[in-house]
Coordinates of C-alpha atoms in Angstrom, one line a residue:
X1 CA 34.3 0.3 -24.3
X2 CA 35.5 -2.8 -22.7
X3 CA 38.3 -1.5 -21.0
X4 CA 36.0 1.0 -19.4
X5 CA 33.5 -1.3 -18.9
X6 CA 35.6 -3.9 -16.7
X7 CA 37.4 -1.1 -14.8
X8 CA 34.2 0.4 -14.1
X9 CA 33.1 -3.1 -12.2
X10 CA 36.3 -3.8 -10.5
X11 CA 36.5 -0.3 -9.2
X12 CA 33.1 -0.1 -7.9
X13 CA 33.9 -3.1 -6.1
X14 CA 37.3 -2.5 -4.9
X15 CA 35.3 0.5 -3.3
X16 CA 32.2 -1.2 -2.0
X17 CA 34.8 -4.0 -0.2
X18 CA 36.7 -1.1 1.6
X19 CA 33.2 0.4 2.8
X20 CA 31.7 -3.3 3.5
X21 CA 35.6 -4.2 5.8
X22 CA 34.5 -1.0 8.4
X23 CA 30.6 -1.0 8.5
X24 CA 28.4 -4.0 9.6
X25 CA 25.5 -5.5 7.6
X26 CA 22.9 -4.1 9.7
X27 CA 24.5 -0.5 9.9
X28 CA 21.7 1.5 7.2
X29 CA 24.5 3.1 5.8
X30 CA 26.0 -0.5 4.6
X31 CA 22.5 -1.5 3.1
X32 CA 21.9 2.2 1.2
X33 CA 26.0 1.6 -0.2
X34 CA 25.2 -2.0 -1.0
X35 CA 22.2 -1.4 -2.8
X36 CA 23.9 0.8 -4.8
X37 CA 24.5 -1.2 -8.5
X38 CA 27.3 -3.1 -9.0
X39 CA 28.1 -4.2 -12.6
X40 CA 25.3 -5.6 -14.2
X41 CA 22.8 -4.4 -11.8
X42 CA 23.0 -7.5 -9.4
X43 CA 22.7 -6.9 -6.0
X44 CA 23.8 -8.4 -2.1
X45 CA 20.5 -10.4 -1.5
X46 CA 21.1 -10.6 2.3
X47 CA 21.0 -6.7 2.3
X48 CA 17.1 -6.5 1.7
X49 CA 15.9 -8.2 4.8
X50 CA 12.1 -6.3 5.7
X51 CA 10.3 -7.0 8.9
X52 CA 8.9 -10.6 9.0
X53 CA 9.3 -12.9 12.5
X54 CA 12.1 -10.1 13.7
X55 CA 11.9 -6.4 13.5
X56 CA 13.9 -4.9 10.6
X57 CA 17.0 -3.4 12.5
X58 CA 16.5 0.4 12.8
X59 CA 18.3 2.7 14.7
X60 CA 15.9 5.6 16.6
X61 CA 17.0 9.0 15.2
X62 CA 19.5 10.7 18.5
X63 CA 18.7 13.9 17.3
X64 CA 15.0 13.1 18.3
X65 CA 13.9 14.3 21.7
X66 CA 11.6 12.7 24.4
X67 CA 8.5 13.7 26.4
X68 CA 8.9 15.5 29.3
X69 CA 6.0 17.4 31.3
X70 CA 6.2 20.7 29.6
X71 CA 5.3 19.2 26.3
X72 CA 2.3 17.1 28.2
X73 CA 1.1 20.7 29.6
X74 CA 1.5 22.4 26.3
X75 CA -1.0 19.5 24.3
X76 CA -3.5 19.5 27.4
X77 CA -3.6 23.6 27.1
X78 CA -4.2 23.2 23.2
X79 CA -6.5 19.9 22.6
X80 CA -7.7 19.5 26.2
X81 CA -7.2 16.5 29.0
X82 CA -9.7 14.2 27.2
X83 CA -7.9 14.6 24.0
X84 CA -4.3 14.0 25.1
X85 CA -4.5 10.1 25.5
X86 CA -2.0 8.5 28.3
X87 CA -4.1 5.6 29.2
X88 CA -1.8 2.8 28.6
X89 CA -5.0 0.2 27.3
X90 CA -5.9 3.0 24.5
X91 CA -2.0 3.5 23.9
X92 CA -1.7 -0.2 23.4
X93 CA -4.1 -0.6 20.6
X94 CA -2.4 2.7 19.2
X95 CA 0.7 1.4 18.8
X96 CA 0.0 -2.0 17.2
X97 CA -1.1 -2.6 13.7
X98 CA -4.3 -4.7 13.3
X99 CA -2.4 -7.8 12.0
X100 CA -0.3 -7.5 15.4
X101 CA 3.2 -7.4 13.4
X102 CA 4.5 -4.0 14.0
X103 CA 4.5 -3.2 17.5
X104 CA 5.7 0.9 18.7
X105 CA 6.3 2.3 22.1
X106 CA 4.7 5.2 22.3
X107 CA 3.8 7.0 25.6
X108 CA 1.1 9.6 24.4
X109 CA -2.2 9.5 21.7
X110 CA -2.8 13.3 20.4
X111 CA -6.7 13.6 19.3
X112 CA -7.1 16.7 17.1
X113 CA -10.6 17.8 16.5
X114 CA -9.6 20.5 13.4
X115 CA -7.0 21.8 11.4
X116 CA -5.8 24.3 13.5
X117 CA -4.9 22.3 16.7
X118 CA -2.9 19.8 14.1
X119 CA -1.1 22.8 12.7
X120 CA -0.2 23.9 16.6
X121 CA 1.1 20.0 17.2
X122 CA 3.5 19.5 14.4
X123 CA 4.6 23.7 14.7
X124 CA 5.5 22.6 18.7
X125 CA 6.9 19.1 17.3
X126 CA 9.1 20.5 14.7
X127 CA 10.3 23.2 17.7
X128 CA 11.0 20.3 19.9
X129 CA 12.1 17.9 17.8
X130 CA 9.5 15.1 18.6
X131 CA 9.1 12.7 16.1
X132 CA 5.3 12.0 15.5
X133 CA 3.4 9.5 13.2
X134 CA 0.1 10.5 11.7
X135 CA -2.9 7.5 12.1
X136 CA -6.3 7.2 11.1
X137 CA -8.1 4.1 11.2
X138 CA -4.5 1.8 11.5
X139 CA -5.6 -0.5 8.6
X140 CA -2.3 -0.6 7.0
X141 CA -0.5 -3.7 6.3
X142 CA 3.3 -2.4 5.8
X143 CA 3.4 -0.8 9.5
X144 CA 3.2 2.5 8.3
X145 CA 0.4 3.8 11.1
X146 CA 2.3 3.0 14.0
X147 CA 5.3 4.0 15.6
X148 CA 8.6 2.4 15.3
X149 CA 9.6 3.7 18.6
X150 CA 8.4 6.4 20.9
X151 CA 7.0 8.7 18.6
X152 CA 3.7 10.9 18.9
X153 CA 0.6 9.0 17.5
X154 CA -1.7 11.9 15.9
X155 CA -4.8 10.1 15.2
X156 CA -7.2 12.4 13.0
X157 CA -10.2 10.1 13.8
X158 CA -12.2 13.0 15.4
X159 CA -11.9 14.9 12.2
X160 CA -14.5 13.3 10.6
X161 CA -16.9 15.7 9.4
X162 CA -18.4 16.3 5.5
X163 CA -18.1 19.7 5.0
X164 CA -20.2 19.7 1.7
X165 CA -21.3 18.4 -1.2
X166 CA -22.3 19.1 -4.9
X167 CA -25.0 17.3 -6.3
X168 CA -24.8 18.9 -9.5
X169 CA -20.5 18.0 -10.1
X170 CA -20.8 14.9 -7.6
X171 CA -18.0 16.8 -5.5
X172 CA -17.5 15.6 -2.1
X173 CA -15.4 17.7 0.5
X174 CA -15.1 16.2 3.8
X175 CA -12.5 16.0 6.5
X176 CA -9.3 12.9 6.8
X177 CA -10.7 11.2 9.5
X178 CA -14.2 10.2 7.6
X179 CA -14.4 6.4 7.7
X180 CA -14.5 5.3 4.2
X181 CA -18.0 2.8 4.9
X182 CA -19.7 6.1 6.4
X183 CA -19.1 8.2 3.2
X184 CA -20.0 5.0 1.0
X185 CA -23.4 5.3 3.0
X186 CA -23.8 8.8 2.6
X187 CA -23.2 9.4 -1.1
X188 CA -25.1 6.1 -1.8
X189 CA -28.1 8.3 0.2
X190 CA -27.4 11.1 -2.2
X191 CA -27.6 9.2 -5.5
X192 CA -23.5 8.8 -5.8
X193 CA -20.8 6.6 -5.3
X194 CA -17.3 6.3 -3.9
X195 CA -15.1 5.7 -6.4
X196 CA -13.0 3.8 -3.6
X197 CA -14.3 0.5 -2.3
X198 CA -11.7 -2.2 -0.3
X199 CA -12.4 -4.5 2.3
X200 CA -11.6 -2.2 5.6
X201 CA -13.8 0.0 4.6
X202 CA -15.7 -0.6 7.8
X203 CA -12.1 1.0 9.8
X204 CA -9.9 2.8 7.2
X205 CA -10.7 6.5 7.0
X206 CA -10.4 8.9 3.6
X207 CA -7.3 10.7 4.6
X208 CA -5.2 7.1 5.0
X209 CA -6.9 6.2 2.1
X210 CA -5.3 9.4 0.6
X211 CA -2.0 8.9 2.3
X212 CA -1.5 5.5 1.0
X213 CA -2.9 6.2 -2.3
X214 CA -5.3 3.1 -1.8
X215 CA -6.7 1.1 -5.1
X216 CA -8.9 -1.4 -3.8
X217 CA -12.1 -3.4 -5.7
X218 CA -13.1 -0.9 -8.5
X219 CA -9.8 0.5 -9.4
X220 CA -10.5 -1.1 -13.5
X221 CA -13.5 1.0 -13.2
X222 CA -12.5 4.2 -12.0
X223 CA -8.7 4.6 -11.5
X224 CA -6.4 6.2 -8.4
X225 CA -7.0 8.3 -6.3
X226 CA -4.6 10.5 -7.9
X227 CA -7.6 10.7 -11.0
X228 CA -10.3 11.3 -8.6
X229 CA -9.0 13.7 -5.7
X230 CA -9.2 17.0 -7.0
X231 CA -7.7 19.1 -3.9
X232 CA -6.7 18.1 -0.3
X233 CA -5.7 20.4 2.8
X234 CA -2.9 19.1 4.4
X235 CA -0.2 20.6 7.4
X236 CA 3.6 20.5 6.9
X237 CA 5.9 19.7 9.6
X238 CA 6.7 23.4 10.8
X239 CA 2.9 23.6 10.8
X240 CA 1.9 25.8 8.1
X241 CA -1.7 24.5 6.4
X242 CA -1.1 24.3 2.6
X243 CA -4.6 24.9 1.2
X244 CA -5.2 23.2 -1.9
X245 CA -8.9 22.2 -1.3
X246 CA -9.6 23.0 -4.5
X247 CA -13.0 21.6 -6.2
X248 CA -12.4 22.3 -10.5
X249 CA -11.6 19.4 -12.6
X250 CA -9.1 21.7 -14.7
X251 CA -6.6 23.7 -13.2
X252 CA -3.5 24.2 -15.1
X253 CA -1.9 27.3 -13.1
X254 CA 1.9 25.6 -11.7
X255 CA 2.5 22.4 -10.1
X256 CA -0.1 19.9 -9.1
X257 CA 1.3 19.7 -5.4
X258 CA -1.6 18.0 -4.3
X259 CA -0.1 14.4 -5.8
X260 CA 2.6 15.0 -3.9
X261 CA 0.2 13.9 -0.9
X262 CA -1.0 11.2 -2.5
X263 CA 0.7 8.0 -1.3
X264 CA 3.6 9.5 0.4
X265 CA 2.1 8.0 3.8
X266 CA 2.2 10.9 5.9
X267 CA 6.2 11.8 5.5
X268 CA 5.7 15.2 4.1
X269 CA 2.6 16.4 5.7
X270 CA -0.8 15.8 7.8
X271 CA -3.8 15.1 4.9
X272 CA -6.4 17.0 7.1
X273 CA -9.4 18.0 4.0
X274 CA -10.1 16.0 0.8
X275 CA -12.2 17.0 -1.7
X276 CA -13.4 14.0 -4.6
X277 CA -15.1 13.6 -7.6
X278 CA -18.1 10.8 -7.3
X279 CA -19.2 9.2 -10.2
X280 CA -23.6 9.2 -9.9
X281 CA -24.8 6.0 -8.7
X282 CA -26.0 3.6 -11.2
X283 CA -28.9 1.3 -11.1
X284 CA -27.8 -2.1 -13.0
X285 CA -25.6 -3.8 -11.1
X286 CA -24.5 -7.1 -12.3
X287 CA -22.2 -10.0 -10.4
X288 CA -21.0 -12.9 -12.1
X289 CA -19.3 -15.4 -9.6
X290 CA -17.4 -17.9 -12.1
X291 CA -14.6 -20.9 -12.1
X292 CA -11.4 -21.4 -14.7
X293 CA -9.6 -24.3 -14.5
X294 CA -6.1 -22.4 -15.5
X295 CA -4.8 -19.1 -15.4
X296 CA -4.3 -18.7 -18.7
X297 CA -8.4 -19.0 -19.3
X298 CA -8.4 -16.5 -16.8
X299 CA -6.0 -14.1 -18.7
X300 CA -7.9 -14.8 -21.7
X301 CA -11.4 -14.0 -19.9
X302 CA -10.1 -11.0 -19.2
X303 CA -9.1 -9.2 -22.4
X304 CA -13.1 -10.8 -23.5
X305 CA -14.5 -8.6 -20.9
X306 CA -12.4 -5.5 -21.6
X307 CA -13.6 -6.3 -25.2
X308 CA -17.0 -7.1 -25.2
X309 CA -18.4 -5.7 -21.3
X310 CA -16.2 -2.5 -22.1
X311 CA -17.8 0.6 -20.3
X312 CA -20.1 -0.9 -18.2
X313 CA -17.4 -3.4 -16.5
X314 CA -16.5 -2.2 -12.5
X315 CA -14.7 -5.1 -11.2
X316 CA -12.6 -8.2 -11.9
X317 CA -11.1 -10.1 -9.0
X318 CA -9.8 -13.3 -8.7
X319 CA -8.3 -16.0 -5.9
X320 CA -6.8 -19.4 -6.5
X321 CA -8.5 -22.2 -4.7
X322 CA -6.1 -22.1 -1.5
X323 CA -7.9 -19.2 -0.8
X324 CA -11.7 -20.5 -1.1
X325 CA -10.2 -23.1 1.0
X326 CA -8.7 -20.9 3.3
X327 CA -12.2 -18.4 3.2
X328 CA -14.4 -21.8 3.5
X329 CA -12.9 -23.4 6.4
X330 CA -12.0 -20.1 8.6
X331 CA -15.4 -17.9 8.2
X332 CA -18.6 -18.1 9.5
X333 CA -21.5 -18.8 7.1
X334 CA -20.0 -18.6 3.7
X335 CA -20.4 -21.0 1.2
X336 CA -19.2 -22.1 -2.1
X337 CA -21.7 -20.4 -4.6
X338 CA -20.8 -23.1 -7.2
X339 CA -21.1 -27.0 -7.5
X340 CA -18.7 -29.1 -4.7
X341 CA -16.3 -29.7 -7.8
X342 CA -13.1 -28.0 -6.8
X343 CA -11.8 -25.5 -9.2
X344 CA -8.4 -24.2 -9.7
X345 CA -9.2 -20.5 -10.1
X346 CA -11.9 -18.2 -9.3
X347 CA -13.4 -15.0 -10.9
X348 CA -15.9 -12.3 -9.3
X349 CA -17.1 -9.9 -12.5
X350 CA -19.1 -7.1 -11.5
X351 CA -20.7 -4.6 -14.3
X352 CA -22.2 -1.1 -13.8
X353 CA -24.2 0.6 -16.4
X354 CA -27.7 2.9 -16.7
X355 CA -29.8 0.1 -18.7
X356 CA -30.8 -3.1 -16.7
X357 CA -32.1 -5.0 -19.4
X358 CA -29.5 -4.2 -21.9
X359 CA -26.2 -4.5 -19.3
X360 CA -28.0 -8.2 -18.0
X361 CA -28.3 -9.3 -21.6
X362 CA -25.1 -8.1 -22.4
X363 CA -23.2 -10.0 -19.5
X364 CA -25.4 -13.5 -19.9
X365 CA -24.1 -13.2 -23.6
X366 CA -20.8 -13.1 -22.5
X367 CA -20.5 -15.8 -20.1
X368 CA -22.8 -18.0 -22.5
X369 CA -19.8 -17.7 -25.1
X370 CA -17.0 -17.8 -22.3
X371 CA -18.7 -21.2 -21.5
X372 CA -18.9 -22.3 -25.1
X373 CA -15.2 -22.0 -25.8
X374 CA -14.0 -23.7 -22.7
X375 CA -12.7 -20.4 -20.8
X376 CA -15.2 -21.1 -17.8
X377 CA -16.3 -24.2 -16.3
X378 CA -18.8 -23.3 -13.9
X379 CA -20.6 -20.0 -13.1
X380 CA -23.4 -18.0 -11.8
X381 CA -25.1 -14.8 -11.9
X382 CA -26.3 -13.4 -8.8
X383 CA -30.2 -13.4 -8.6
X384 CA -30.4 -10.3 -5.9
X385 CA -28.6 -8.0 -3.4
X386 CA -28.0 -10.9 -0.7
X387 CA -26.8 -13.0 -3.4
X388 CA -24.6 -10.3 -4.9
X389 CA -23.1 -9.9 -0.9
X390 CA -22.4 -13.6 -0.3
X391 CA -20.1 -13.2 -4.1
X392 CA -18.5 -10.1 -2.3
X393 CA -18.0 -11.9 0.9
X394 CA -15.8 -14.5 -0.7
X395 CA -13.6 -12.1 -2.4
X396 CA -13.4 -9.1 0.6
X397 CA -13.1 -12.4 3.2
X398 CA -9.8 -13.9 2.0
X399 CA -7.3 -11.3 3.9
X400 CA -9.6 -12.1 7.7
X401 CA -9.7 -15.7 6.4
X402 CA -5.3 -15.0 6.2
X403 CA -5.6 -13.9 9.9
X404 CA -7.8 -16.5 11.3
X405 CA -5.4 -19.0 9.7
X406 CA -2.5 -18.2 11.8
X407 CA 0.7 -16.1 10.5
X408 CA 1.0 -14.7 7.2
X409 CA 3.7 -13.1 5.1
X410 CA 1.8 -10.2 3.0
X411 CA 3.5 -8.9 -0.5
X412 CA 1.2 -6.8 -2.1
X413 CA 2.8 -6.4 -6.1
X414 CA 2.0 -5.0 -9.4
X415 CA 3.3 -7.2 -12.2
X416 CA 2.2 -7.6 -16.1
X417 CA -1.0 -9.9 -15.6
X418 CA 0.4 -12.9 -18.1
X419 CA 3.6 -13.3 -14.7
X420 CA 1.6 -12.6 -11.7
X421 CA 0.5 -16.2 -11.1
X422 CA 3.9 -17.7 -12.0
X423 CA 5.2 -16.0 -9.4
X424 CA 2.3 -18.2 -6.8
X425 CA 3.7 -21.2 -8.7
X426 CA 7.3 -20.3 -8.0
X427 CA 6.8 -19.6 -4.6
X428 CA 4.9 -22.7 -3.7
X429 CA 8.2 -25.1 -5.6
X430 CA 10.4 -22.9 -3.0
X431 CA 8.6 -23.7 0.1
X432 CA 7.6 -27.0 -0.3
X433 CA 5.2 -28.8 2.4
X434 CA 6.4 -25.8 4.6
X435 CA 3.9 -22.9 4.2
X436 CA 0.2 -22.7 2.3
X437 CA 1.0 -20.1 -0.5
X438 CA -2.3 -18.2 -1.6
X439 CA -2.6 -15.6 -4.8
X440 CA -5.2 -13.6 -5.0
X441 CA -6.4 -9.7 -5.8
X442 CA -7.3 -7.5 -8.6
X443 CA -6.5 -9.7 -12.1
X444 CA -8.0 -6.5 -13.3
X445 CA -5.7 -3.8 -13.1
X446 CA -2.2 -6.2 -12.7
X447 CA -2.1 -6.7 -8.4
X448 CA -1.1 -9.7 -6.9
X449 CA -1.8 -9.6 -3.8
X450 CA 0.8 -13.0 -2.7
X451 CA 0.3 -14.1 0.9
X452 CA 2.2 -16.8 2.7
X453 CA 0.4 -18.7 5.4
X454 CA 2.7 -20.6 7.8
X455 CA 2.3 -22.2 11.4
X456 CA 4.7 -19.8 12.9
X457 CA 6.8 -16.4 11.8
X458 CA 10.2 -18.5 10.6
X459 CA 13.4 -17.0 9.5
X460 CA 13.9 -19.8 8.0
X461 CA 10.7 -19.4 5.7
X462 CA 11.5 -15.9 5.3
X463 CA 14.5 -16.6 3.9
X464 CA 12.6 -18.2 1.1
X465 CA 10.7 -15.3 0.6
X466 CA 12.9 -12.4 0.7
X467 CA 14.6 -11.1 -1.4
X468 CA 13.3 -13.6 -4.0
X469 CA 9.8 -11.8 -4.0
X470 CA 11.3 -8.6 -4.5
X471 CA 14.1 -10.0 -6.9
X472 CA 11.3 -11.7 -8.8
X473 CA 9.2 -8.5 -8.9
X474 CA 12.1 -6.6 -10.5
X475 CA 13.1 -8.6 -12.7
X476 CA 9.7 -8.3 -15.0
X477 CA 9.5 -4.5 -14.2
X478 CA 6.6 -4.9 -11.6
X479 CA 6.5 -2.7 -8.2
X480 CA 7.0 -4.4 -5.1
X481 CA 4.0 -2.4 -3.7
X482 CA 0.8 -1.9 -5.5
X483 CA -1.7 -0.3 -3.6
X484 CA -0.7 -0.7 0.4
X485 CA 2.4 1.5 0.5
X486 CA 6.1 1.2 1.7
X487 CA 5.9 1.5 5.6
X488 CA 8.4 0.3 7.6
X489 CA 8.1 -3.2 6.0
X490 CA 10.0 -2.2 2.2
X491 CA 11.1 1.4 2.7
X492 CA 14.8 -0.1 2.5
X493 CA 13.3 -2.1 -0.5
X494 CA 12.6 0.9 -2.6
X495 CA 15.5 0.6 -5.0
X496 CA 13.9 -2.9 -6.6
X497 CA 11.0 -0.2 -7.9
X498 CA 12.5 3.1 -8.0
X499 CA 16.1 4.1 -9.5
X500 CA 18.7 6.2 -7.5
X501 CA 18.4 9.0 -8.9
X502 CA 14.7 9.1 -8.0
X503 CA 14.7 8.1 -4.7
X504 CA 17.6 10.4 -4.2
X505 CA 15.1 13.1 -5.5
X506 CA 12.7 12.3 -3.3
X507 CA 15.1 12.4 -0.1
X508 CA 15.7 15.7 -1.6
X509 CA 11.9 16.7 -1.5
X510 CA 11.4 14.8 2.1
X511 CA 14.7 17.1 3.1
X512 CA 12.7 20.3 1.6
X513 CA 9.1 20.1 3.1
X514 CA 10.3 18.2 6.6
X515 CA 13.8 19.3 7.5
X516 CA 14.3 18.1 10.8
X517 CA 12.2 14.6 9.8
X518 CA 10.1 14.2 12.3
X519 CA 7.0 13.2 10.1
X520 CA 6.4 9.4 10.2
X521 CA 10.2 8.6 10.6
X522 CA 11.6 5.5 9.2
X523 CA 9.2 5.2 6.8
X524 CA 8.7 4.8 3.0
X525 CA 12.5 6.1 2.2
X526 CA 15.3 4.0 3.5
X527 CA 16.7 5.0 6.8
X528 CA 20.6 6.7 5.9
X529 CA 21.9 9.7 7.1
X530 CA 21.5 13.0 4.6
X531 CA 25.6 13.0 4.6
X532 CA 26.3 9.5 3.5
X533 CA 23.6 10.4 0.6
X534 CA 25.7 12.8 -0.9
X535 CA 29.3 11.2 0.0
X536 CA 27.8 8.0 -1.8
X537 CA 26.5 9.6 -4.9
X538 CA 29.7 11.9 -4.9
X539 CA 31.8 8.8 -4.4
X540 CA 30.3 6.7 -7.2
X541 CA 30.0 9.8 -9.4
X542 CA 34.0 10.5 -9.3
X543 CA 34.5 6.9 -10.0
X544 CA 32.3 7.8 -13.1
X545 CA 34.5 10.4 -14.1
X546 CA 37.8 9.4 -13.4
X547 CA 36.9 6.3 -15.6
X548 CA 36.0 8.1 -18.7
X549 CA 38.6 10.4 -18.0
X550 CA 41.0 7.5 -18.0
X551 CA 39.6 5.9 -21.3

């Protein structure tokens, strides 16, 4: 087993040298062969650069066409002049994310108003091969709503209708390009709520929320969307409308294609219908804002509040005080709820329950023995709905406290709560005096959510960061993307989450539902041609063989 072990190695090196002598670091097909395991798993860290102060180096697709004035006519004829968007002040906000990192260059903004008219843009699309990206309210934070190049922005924001809604099952149906505040409103009106709540809930709509598979503030409460959609309409590539609005909470007849959908960011269809179960609207609400001088205390908090707040706990959020600092000094009117003393951590607990007297008792009795055994120094309970807010406001602030600060590197991971902060800690010992490192997110449910504030995008900083986050990440089995997708910004960083064989699996699936791949192009999978995919997994595969062939 030796033997075959150490011809194994040299071989797949001997092989990776001869393919690394004829292709050049930035060629895709290099990174796809280089990522490719190599002995003991380790891997070419210079290989797994993402999109920081330079764009990660993509090639646009040749086999893509261009607009001409045919195609212009053939949009006008179907949405109408208002609806096919040239103006190049509209186009310019259309092609840039909001945190003005991913910048595309595309010449036209397609406004659908209903399914059909998306299903006649992608059936024309696919027939021309023109590469489109789908967008909603462009809140995404791994440049996954915007164009790489010249593609065709399909924003579904005039979709927005609620087509109905069951009182009885809490069932919501409603169309993608609902803003996620707007439906919040409307189901808090009906007695219900949202089982999704995060911070751009004022711009994101439902059907990005769906696309990404978004978690966001009450995720310990109620889980993923892929719990709480129960159907979804969406229009493949070719533009055929796969109907699977379904509204029953058991259906066992095939595959569940619907998760499929979920989080696979618009590169296998258009989300144009969502149906969801809402949970009825409860009236205790409780919000504890509280201080820990370690992480540990916090960790410890948290399995007391799983234990003894159980079924009525919603949220638990925490930040580290470079981001009160950051959320104090950058935004307008918010204050430190607790004394001036500086803490090293803070926690926002919300509860949820039927009982007010019972779920307030409850909590008080908690944080009165949290206090007692030394897990929190300071704390409060919010007194009313203003109150409550202002806790809110601190935690939703932090990522528009980010922005105001100047540039920020964003990594958005899952990791096994007792490592997420060490990761903060590492980070700051790597980048010295250079950059503010601030952790943050949902302590609740295992996301970091690890930003890097600097004075300017650096290379050099970056270089500190990646691939050490992702490296890091892997290392203690976490995901290099929690909640906010793969984008542009890790789709050629999939392989520190996902195996081979999967992602080769879903190329395969990709391949399937969007032959000529013109959905959301250089997204989410990494960017290699389908032949090098198979040479490279043939290659590797008869290296396999020959080995054990050979003893």
């Amino acid at each position: 087993m030796d033997k075959y072990k150490v011809t194994h190695r040299l071989l797949r090196q001997s092989i990776k040298s001869l393919v690394n002598r004829q292709l050049t670091s930035n060629n895709p097909i290099y990174r796809f062969i280089s990522a490719l395991p190599l002995g003991n798993g380790g891997r070419n860290p210079q290989l797994y650069r993402s999109f920081g102060s330079l764009a990660t180096k993509v090639e646009r697709n040749p086999s893509f066409s261009s607009l001409n004035s045919d195609d212009l006519s053939y949009f006008k004829g179907v949405l109408g002049e208002k609806n096919v968007v040239q103006d190049e002040d509209r186009l310019e906000t259309a092609n840039i994310d909001w945190m003005h990192k991913y910048k595309g260059f595309s010449k036209l903004l397609l406004l659908p108003r209903n399914t059909e008219e998306v299903s006649k843009i992608l059936e024309y699309c696919n027939s021309r091969r023109l590469a489109v990206v789908p967008q909603g309210g462009n809140t995404g934070l791994v440049g996954g709503s915007v164009p790489v190049f010249d593609e065709v922005i399909i924003n579904v924001g005039s979709m927005n209708k609620i087509i109905a809604f069951d009182k009885v099952s809490g069932i919501l149906v409603c169309e993608a390009g609902c803003i996620l505040e707007n439906l919040i409103s409307y189901l808090d009106n009906q007695g219900f709520v949202m089982p999704l709540d995060l911070g751009a809930k004022g711009s994101c709509q439902i059907g990005g929320n769906v696309s990404t598979n978004a978690g966001g503030l009450r995720f310990v409460r109620y889980g993923s969307l892929h719990g709480n959609v129960l159907g979804l309409e969406a229009v493949l590539a070719n533009g055929d409308v796969l109907d699977m609005l379904g509204t029953l909470r058991k259906d066992n007849t095939g595959y569940d294609l619907k998760h499929l959908f979920i989080g696979s960011e618009g590169s296998l269809g258009i989300v144009t219908k969502v149906s969801i179960l809402t949970p009825p609207k409860l009236s205790s609400v409780n919000i504890a804002f509280l201080a820990c001088e370690d992480y540990l205390s916090c960790q410890k908090l948290l399995s007391e509040a799983k234990r003894k707040l159980g079924e009525i706990l919603s949220a638990f959020e925490f930040l580290d005080s470079h981001a009160m600092d950051l959320v104090l000094n950058h935004l307008e009117g918010v204050r430190n709820p607790l004394s001036s003393a500086v803490h090293n951590f803070y926690l926002l607990i919300e509860t949820t329950g039927s009982d007010e007297s019972y779920d307030k008792e409850k909590l008080e009795a908690f944080l009165l023995h949290s206090m007692e055994s030394g897990l929190i120094s300071d704390g409060v309970l919010a007194q009313d709905i203003n109150q409550a807010s202002s806790f809110w406001r601190i935690r939703e602030g932090v990522p528009e406290a980010l922005m105001r600060a100047g540039p920020v590197y964003k990594y958005d991971l899952s990791l096994p709560v007792e490592k997420m902060y060490s990761l903060v800690e590492e980070m700051r010992a790597r980048l010295g005096q250079s950059a503010n490192v601030v952790g943050y997110g949902h302590l609740g449910d295992g996301n970091l959510h690890l930003n890097v504030s600097a004075p300017r995008y650096d290379d050099t900083i970056l270089a500190q960061i990646e691939p050490y986050v992702y490296e890091w990440t892997s290392k203690h089995r976490g995901s290099i993307s929690a909640e906010h997708g793969l984008g542009l910004m890790k789709a050629n960083e999939i392989f520190y989450s996902k195996s081979h064989g999967t992602v080769q699996l879903m190329a395969s699936i990709k391949k399937l539902l969007d032959p000529n791949g013109i959905l959301n192009p250089y997204k989410v999978l990494p960017s290699l041609p389908p032949l090098l995919q198979l040479s490279s997994w043939t290659l590797f595969l008869t290296v396999d063989i020959l080995i054990i062939a050979c003893g």
